[in-house]
Coordinates of C-alpha atoms and ligand atoms in Angstrom, one line a residue:
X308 CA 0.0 0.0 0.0
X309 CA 1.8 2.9 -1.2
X310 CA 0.7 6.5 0.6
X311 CA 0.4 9.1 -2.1
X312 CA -0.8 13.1 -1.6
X313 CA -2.5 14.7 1.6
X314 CA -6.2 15.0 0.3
X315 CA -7.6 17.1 3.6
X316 CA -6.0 18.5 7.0
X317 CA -8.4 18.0 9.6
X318 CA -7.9 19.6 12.9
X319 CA -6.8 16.1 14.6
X320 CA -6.6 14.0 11.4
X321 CA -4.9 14.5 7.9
X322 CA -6.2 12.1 5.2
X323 CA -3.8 10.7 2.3
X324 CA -4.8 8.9 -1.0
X325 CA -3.2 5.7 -1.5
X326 CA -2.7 3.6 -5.2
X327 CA -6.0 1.9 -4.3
X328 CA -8.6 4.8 -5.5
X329 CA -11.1 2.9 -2.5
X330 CA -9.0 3.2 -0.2
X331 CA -7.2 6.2 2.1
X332 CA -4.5 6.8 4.9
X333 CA -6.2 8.4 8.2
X334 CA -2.6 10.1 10.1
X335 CA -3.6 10.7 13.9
X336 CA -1.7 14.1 14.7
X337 CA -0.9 14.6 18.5
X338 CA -2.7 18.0 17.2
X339 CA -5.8 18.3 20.1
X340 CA -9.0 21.2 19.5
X341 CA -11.3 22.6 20.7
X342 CA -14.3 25.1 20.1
X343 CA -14.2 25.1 16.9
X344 CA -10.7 25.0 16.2
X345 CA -10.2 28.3 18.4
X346 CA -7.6 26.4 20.6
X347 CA -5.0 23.8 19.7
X348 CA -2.7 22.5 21.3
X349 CA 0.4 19.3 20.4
X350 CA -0.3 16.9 23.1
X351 CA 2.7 13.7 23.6
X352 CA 1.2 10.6 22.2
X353 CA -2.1 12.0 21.6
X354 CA -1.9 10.7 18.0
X355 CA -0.9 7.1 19.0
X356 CA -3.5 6.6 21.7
X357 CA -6.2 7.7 19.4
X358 CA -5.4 5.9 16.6
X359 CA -5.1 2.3 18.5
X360 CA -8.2 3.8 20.4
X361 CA -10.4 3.9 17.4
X362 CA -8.7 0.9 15.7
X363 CA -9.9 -1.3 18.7
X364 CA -13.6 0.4 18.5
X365 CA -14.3 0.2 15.3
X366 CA -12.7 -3.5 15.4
X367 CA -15.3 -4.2 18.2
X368 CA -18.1 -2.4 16.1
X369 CA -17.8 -4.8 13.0
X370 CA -17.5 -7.5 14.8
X371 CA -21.0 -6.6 16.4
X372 CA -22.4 -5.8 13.2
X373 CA -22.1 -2.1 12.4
X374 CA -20.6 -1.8 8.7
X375 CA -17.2 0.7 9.5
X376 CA -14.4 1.9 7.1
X377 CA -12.0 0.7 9.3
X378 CA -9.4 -1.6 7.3
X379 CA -6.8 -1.9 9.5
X380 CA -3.8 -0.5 11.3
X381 CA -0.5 0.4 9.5
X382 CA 1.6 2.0 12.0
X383 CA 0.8 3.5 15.3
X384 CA -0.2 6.7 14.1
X385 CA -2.1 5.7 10.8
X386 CA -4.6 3.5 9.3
X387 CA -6.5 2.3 6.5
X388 CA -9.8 3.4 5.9
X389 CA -12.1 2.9 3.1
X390 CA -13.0 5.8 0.9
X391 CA -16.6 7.0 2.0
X392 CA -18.4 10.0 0.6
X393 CA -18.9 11.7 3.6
X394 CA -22.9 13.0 4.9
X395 CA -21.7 16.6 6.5
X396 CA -23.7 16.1 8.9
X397 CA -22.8 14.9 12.7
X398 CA -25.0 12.1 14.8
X399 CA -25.2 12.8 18.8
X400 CA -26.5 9.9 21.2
X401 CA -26.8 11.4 24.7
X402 CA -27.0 8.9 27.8
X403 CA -26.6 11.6 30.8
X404 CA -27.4 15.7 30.0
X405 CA -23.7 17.5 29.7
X406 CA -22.5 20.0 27.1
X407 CA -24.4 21.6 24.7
X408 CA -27.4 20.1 25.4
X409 CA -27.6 21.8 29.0
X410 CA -26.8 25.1 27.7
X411 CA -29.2 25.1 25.0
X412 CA -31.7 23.8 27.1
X413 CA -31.2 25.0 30.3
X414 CA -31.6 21.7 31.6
X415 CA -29.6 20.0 35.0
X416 CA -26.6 18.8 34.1
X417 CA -26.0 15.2 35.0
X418 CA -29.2 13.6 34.4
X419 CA -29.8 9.8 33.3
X420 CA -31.9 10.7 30.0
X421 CA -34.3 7.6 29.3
X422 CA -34.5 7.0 26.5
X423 CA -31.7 8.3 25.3
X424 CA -31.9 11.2 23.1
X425 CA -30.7 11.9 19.8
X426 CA -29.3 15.4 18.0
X427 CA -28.4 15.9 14.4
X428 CA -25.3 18.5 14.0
X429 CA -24.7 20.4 10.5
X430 CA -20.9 20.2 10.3
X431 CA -19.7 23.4 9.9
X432 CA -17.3 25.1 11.9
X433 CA -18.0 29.0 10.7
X434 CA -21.7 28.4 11.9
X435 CA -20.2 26.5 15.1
X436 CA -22.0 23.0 13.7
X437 CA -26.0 24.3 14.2
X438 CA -28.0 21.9 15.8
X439 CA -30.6 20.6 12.5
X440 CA -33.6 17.9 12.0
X441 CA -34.2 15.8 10.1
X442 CA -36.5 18.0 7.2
X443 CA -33.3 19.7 6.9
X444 CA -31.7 16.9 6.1
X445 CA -33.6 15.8 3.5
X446 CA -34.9 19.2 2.3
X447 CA -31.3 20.6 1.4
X448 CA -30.7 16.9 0.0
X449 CA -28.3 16.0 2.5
X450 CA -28.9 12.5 2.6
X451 CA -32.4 10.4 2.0
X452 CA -34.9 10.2 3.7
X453 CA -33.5 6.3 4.1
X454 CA -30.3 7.6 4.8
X455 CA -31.3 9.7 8.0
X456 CA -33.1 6.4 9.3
X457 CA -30.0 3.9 9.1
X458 CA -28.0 6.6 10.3
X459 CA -30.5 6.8 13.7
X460 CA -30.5 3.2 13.7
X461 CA -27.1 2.6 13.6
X462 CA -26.4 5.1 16.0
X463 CA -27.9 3.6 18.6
X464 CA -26.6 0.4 17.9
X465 CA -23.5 2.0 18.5
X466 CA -24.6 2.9 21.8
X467 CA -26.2 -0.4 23.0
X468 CA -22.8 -2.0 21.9
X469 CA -20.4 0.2 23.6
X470 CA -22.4 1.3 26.7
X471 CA -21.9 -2.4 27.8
X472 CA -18.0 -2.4 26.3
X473 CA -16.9 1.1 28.6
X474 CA -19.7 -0.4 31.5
X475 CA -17.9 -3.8 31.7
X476 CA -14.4 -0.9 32.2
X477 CA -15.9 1.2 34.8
X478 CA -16.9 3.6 32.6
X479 CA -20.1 5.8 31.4
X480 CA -20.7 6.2 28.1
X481 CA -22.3 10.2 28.7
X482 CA -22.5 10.8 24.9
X483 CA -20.5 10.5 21.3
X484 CA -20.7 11.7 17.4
X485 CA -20.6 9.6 14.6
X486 CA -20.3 10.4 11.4
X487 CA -21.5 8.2 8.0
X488 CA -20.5 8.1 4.8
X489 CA -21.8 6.2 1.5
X490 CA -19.8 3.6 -0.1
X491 CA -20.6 1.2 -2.9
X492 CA -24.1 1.9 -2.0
X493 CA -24.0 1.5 1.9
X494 CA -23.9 3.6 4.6
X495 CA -20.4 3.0 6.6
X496 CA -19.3 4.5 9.8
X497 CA -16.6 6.8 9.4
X498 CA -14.4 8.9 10.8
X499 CA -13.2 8.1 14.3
X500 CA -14.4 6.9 17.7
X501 CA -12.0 8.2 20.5
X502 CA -12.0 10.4 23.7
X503 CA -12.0 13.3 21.0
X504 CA -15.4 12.9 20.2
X505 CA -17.6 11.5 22.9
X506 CA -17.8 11.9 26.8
X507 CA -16.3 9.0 29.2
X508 CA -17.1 9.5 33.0
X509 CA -15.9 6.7 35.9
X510 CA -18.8 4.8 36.6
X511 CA -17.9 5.5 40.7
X512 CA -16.2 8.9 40.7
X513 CA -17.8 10.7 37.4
X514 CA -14.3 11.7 36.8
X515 CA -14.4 13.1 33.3
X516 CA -11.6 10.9 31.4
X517 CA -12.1 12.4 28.0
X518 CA -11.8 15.7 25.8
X519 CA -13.6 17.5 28.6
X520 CA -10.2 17.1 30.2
X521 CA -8.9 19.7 27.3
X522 CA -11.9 21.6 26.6
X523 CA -11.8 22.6 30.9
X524 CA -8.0 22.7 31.0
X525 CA -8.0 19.9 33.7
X526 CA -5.1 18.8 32.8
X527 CA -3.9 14.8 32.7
X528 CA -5.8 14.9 28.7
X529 CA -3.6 12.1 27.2
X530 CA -2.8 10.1 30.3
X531 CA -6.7 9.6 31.2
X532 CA -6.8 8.7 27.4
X533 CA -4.8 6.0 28.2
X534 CA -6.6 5.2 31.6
X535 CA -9.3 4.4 29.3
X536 CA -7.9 2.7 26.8
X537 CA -5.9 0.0 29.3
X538 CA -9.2 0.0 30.9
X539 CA -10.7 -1.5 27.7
X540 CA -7.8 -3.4 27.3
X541 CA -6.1 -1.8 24.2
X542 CA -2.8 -2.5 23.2
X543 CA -0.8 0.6 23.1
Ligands
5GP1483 P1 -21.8 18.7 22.7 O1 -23.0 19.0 21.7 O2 -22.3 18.6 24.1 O3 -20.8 19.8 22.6 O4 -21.1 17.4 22.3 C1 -21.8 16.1 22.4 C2 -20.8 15.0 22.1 O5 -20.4 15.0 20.7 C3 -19.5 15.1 22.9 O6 -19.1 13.8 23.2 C4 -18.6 15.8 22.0 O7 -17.2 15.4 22.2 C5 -19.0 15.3 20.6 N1 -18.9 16.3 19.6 C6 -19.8 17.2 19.2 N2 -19.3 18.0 18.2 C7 -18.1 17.5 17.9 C8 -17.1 17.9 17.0 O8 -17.2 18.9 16.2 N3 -15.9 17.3 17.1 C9 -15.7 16.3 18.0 N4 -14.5 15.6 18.0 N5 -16.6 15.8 18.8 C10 -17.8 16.5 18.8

């Protein structure tokens, strides 16, 4: 697999073709942001931790059923990923009110949400990724109408899968994004699954273990990254 031009510079991620047109090169940069890419920071090892982080996920994930891009690992900062073409749009499953959701809402923050609720996020960091439904969705032509319901579906999935994998760890799963993408006429997960993008509490303390850790300068980001991750039991 030969790596061949940087397609896209993500805040976290840089992306790379590769002499299979299918197939890309996802680099984990120890590059760590927040709001909106207002404040970044080079964390030690960040990259590394992530990138076995998500590899074991999304490794866990197809095993269980959920159709992923993940390919497989090819060093510790990069991996192989299928080619999707990406729905710009984020999924949110909450399990406990944090975040956004308490400031938009005014709600307590902390509270077991049953059922859990579900947000859709228009990625777009000049707009600071609106909140949207699911008519918007389908009336800008976003993705189907089809498309919206496998990515709800599958969202949850996700969270009946890994509330029990970070449960069995000692470990609340508060919330996470997911984003899809379309390939060879199937929706895939994409992008990543890591302490970057979803909210990891202890079960006991409700120490926050995850990108909170940055976002609230608490300090201890990368080394409760790997907490978690020797919790799950991935090899760093
Ligand atoms: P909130 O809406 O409370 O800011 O975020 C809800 C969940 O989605 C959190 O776990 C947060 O980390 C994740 N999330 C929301 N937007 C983004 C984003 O643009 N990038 C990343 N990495 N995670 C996000």
């Amino acid at each position: 697999m030969q790596k061949l031009d940087e397609l896209y510079a993500g805040k976290a991620k840089s992306v790379f073709t590769t002499d299979d047109e299918n197939l890309l090169i996802l680099e984990f940069r120890d590059d760590t942001s927040a709001f909106d890419g207002e404040k970044i920071v080079q964390l030690d090892r960040k990259g590394m931790v992530n990138n076995k982080f998500n590899a074991f996920i999304m490794q866990k994930l197809e095993a269980a059923g959920i159709p992923t891009h993940f390919e497989k690992l090819l060093s510790d900062n990069e991996a192989l990923v299928k080619k999707l073409d990406m729905i710009a749009v984020e999924c949110v499953v909450r399990n406990i009110s944090t975040g956004s959701m308490v400031k938009r809402l005014g709600v307590e923050d902390g509270l077991t949400l049953n059922p859990p609720t579900f947000e859709f996020f228009l990625k777009n960091d000049a707009l600071h990724d609106p909140m949207i439904n699911d008519y918007h969705i389908r009336s800008f032509g976003w993705a189907s109408e089809d498309e919206v319901a496998t990515m709800k579906r599958l969202t949850f999935q996700v969270n009946d899968i890994l509330k029990k994998l970070f449960d069995d760890a000692g470990l609340l799963l508060v919330d996470y994004k997911l984003e899809f993408g379309r390939y060879q006429g199937e929706l895939v997960l994409g992008d990543e699954f890591t302490p970057d993008g979803c909210r990891l509490w202890d079960k006991e303390t409700r120490e926050k273990m995850d990108k909170d850790r940055f976002r609230q300068d608490l300090g201890d980001v990368v080394e409760s990254y790997e907490a978690v991750a020797r919790r799950l039991g991935v090899d760093l």
